[in-house]
Short mmCIF file of C-alpha atoms in Angstrom, two decimals:
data_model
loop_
_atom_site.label_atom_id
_atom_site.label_comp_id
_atom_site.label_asym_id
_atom_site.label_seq_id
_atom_site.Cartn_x
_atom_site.Cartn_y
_atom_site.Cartn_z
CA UNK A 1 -7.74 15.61 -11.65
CA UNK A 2 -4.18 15.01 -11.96
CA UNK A 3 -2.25 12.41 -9.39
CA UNK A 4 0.30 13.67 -7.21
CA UNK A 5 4.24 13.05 -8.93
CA UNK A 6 5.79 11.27 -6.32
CA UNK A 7 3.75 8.13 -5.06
CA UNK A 8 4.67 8.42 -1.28
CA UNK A 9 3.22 11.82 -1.76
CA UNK A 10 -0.24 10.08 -3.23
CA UNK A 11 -0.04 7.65 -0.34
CA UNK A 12 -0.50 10.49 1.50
CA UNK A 13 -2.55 12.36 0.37
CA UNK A 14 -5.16 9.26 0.04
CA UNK A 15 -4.40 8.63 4.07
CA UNK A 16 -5.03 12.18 5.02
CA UNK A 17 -7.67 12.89 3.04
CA UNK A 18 -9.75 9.77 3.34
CA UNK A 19 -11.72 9.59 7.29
CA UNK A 20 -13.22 5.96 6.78
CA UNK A 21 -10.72 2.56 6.04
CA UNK A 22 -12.13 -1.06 4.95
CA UNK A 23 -10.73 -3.41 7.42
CA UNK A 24 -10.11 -6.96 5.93
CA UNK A 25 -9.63 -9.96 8.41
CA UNK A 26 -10.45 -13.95 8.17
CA UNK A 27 -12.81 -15.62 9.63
CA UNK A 28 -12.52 -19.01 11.39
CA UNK A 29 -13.37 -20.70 8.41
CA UNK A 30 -10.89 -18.38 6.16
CA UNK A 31 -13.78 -16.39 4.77
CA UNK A 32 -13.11 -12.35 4.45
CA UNK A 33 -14.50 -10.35 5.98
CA UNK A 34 -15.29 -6.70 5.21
CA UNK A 35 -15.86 -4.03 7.71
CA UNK A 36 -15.85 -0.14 7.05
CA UNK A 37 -14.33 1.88 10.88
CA UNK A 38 -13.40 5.57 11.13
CA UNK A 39 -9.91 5.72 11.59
CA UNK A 40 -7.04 7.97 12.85
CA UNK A 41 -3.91 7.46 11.60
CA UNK A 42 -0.02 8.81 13.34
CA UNK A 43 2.84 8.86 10.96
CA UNK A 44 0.96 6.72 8.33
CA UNK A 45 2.15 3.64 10.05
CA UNK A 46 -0.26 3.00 13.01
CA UNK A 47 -3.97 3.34 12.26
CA UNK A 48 -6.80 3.06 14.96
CA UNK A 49 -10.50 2.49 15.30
CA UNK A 50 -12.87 2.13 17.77
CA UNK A 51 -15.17 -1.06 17.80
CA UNK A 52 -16.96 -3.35 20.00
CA UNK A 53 -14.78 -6.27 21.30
CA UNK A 54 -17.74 -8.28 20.21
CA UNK A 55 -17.84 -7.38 16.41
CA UNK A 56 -16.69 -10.28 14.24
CA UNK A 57 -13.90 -8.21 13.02
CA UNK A 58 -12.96 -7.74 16.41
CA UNK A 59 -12.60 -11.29 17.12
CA UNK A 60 -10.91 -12.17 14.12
CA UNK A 61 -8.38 -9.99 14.90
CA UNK A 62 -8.03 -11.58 18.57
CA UNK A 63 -8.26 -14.95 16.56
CA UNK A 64 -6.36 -14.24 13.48
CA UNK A 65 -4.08 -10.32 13.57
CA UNK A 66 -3.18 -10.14 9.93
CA UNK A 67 -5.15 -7.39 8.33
CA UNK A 68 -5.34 -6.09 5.02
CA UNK A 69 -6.67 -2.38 4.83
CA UNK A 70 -7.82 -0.61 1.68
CA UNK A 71 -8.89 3.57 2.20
CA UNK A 72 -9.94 4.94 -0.99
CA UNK A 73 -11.68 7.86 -2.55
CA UNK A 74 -14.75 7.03 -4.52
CA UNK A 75 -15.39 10.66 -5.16
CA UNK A 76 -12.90 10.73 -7.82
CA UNK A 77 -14.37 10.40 -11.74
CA UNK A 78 -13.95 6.64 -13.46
CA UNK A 79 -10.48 5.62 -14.57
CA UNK A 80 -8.90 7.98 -11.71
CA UNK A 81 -8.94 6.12 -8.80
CA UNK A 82 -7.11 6.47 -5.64
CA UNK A 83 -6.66 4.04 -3.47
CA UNK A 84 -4.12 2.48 -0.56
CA UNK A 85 -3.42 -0.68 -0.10
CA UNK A 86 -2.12 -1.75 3.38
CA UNK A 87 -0.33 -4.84 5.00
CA UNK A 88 -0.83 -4.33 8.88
CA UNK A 89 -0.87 -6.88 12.74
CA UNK A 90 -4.05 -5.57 14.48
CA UNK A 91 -4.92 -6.03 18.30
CA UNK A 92 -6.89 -4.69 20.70
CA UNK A 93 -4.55 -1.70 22.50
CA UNK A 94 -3.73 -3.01 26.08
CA UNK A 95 -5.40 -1.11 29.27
CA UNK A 96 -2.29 0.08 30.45
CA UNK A 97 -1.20 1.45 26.97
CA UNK A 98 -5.15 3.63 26.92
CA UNK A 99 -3.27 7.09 27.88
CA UNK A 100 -0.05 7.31 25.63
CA UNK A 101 -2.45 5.86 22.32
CA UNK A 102 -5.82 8.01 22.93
CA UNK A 103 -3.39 11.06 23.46
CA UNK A 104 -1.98 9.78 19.64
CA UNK A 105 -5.50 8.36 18.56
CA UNK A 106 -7.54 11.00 19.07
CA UNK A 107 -5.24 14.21 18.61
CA UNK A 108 -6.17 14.75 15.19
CA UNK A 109 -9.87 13.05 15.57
CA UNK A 110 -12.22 15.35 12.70
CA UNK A 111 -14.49 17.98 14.39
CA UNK A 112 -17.77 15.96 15.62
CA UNK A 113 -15.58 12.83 16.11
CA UNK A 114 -15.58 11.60 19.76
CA UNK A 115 -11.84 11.68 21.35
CA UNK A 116 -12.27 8.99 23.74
CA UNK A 117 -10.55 9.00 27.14
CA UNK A 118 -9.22 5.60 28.59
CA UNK A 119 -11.90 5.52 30.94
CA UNK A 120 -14.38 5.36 27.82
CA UNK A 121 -12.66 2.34 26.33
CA UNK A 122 -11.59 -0.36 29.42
CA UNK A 123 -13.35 -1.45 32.30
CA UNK A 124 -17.18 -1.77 31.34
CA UNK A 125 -16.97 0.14 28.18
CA UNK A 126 -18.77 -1.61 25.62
CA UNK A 127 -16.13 0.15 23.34
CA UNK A 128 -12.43 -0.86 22.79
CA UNK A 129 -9.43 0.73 20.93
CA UNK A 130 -7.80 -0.93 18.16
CA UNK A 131 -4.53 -0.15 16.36
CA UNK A 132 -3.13 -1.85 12.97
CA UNK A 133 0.98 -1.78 12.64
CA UNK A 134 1.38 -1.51 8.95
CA UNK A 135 3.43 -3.82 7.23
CA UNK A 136 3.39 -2.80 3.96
CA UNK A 137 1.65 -0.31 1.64
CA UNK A 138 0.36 -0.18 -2.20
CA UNK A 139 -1.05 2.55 -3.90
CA UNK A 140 -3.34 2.22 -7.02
CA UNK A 141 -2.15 3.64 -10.16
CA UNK A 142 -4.78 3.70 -13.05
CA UNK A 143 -4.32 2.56 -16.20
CA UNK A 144 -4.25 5.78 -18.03
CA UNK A 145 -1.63 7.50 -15.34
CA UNK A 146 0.95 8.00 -18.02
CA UNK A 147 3.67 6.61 -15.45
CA UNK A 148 2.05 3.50 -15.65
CA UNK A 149 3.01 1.82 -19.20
CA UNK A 150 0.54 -1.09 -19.05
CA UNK A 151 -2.55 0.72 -19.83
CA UNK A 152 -4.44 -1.28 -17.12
CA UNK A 153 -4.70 -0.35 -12.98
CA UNK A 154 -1.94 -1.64 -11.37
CA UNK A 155 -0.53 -1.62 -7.59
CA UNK A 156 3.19 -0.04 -6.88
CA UNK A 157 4.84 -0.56 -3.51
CA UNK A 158 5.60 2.39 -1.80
CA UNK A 159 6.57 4.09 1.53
CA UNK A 160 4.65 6.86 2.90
#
């Protein structure tokens, strides 16, 4: 499988092509932790998930709102990987901002994928929507891409 030329363009096609992120936050005591959510992303620069307020991740982002996302495909073959790195502030998406970001959440949600209302996610709804703000984004070049001179995976900054 050959890599896309341009690296935004791999970005890309990584984010669109890729329905589940890992979600990295701290916890009080500065461990990571590691939490696989469905996501939906607009514009490749806001992502959101769906999650109990009381999941650990969910507090540590109340606590603590810098993230670090990774969505990769691990269907590719060894020494081809694909992967995006992301920078991002997290937080739980306000009540009063429910109709405007499940309209933008949930317009592309996959067939079988709930498309919450705002009803579904305030009040008591055990379920809440999240949204990460990236910061920054990486994308994984492998070691034998023959843009990559070092002969060993390395990350390049990019801008989808």
């Amino acid at each position: 499988m050959s890599l896309p030329e341009d690296l935004d363009e791999l970005a890309r096609a990584v984010l669109d092509g890729n329905r589940y992120l890992t979600l990295g936050t701290t916890e009080d005591d500065h461990r990571p932790r590691l939490s696989p959510v469905y996501f939906t992303h607009v514009g490749y620069r806001t992502f959101y998930w769906v999650s109990s307020p009381d999941a650990r991740h969910s507090k540590n982002v109340a606590a603590r709102p810098e993230v670090a996302i990774v969505i990769f495909d691990s269907s590719v073959e060894i020494g081809e990987g694909r992967a995006v790195y992301i920078d991002a502030a997290a937080s739980l998406v306000p009540d009063e901002e429910l109709p405007q970001r499940c309209s933008e959440a949930f317009a592309d949600a996959d067939p079988g994928a709930v498309r919450f209302q705002p009803h579904q996610l305030s009040g008591d709804a055990p379920l809440r929507l999240y949204r990460a703000d990236a910061t920054g984004w990486e994308v994984h070049l492998p070691g034998r891409d023959p843009r990559n001179v070092t002969g060993i995976d390395i990350r390049r900054r990019v801008t989808p």
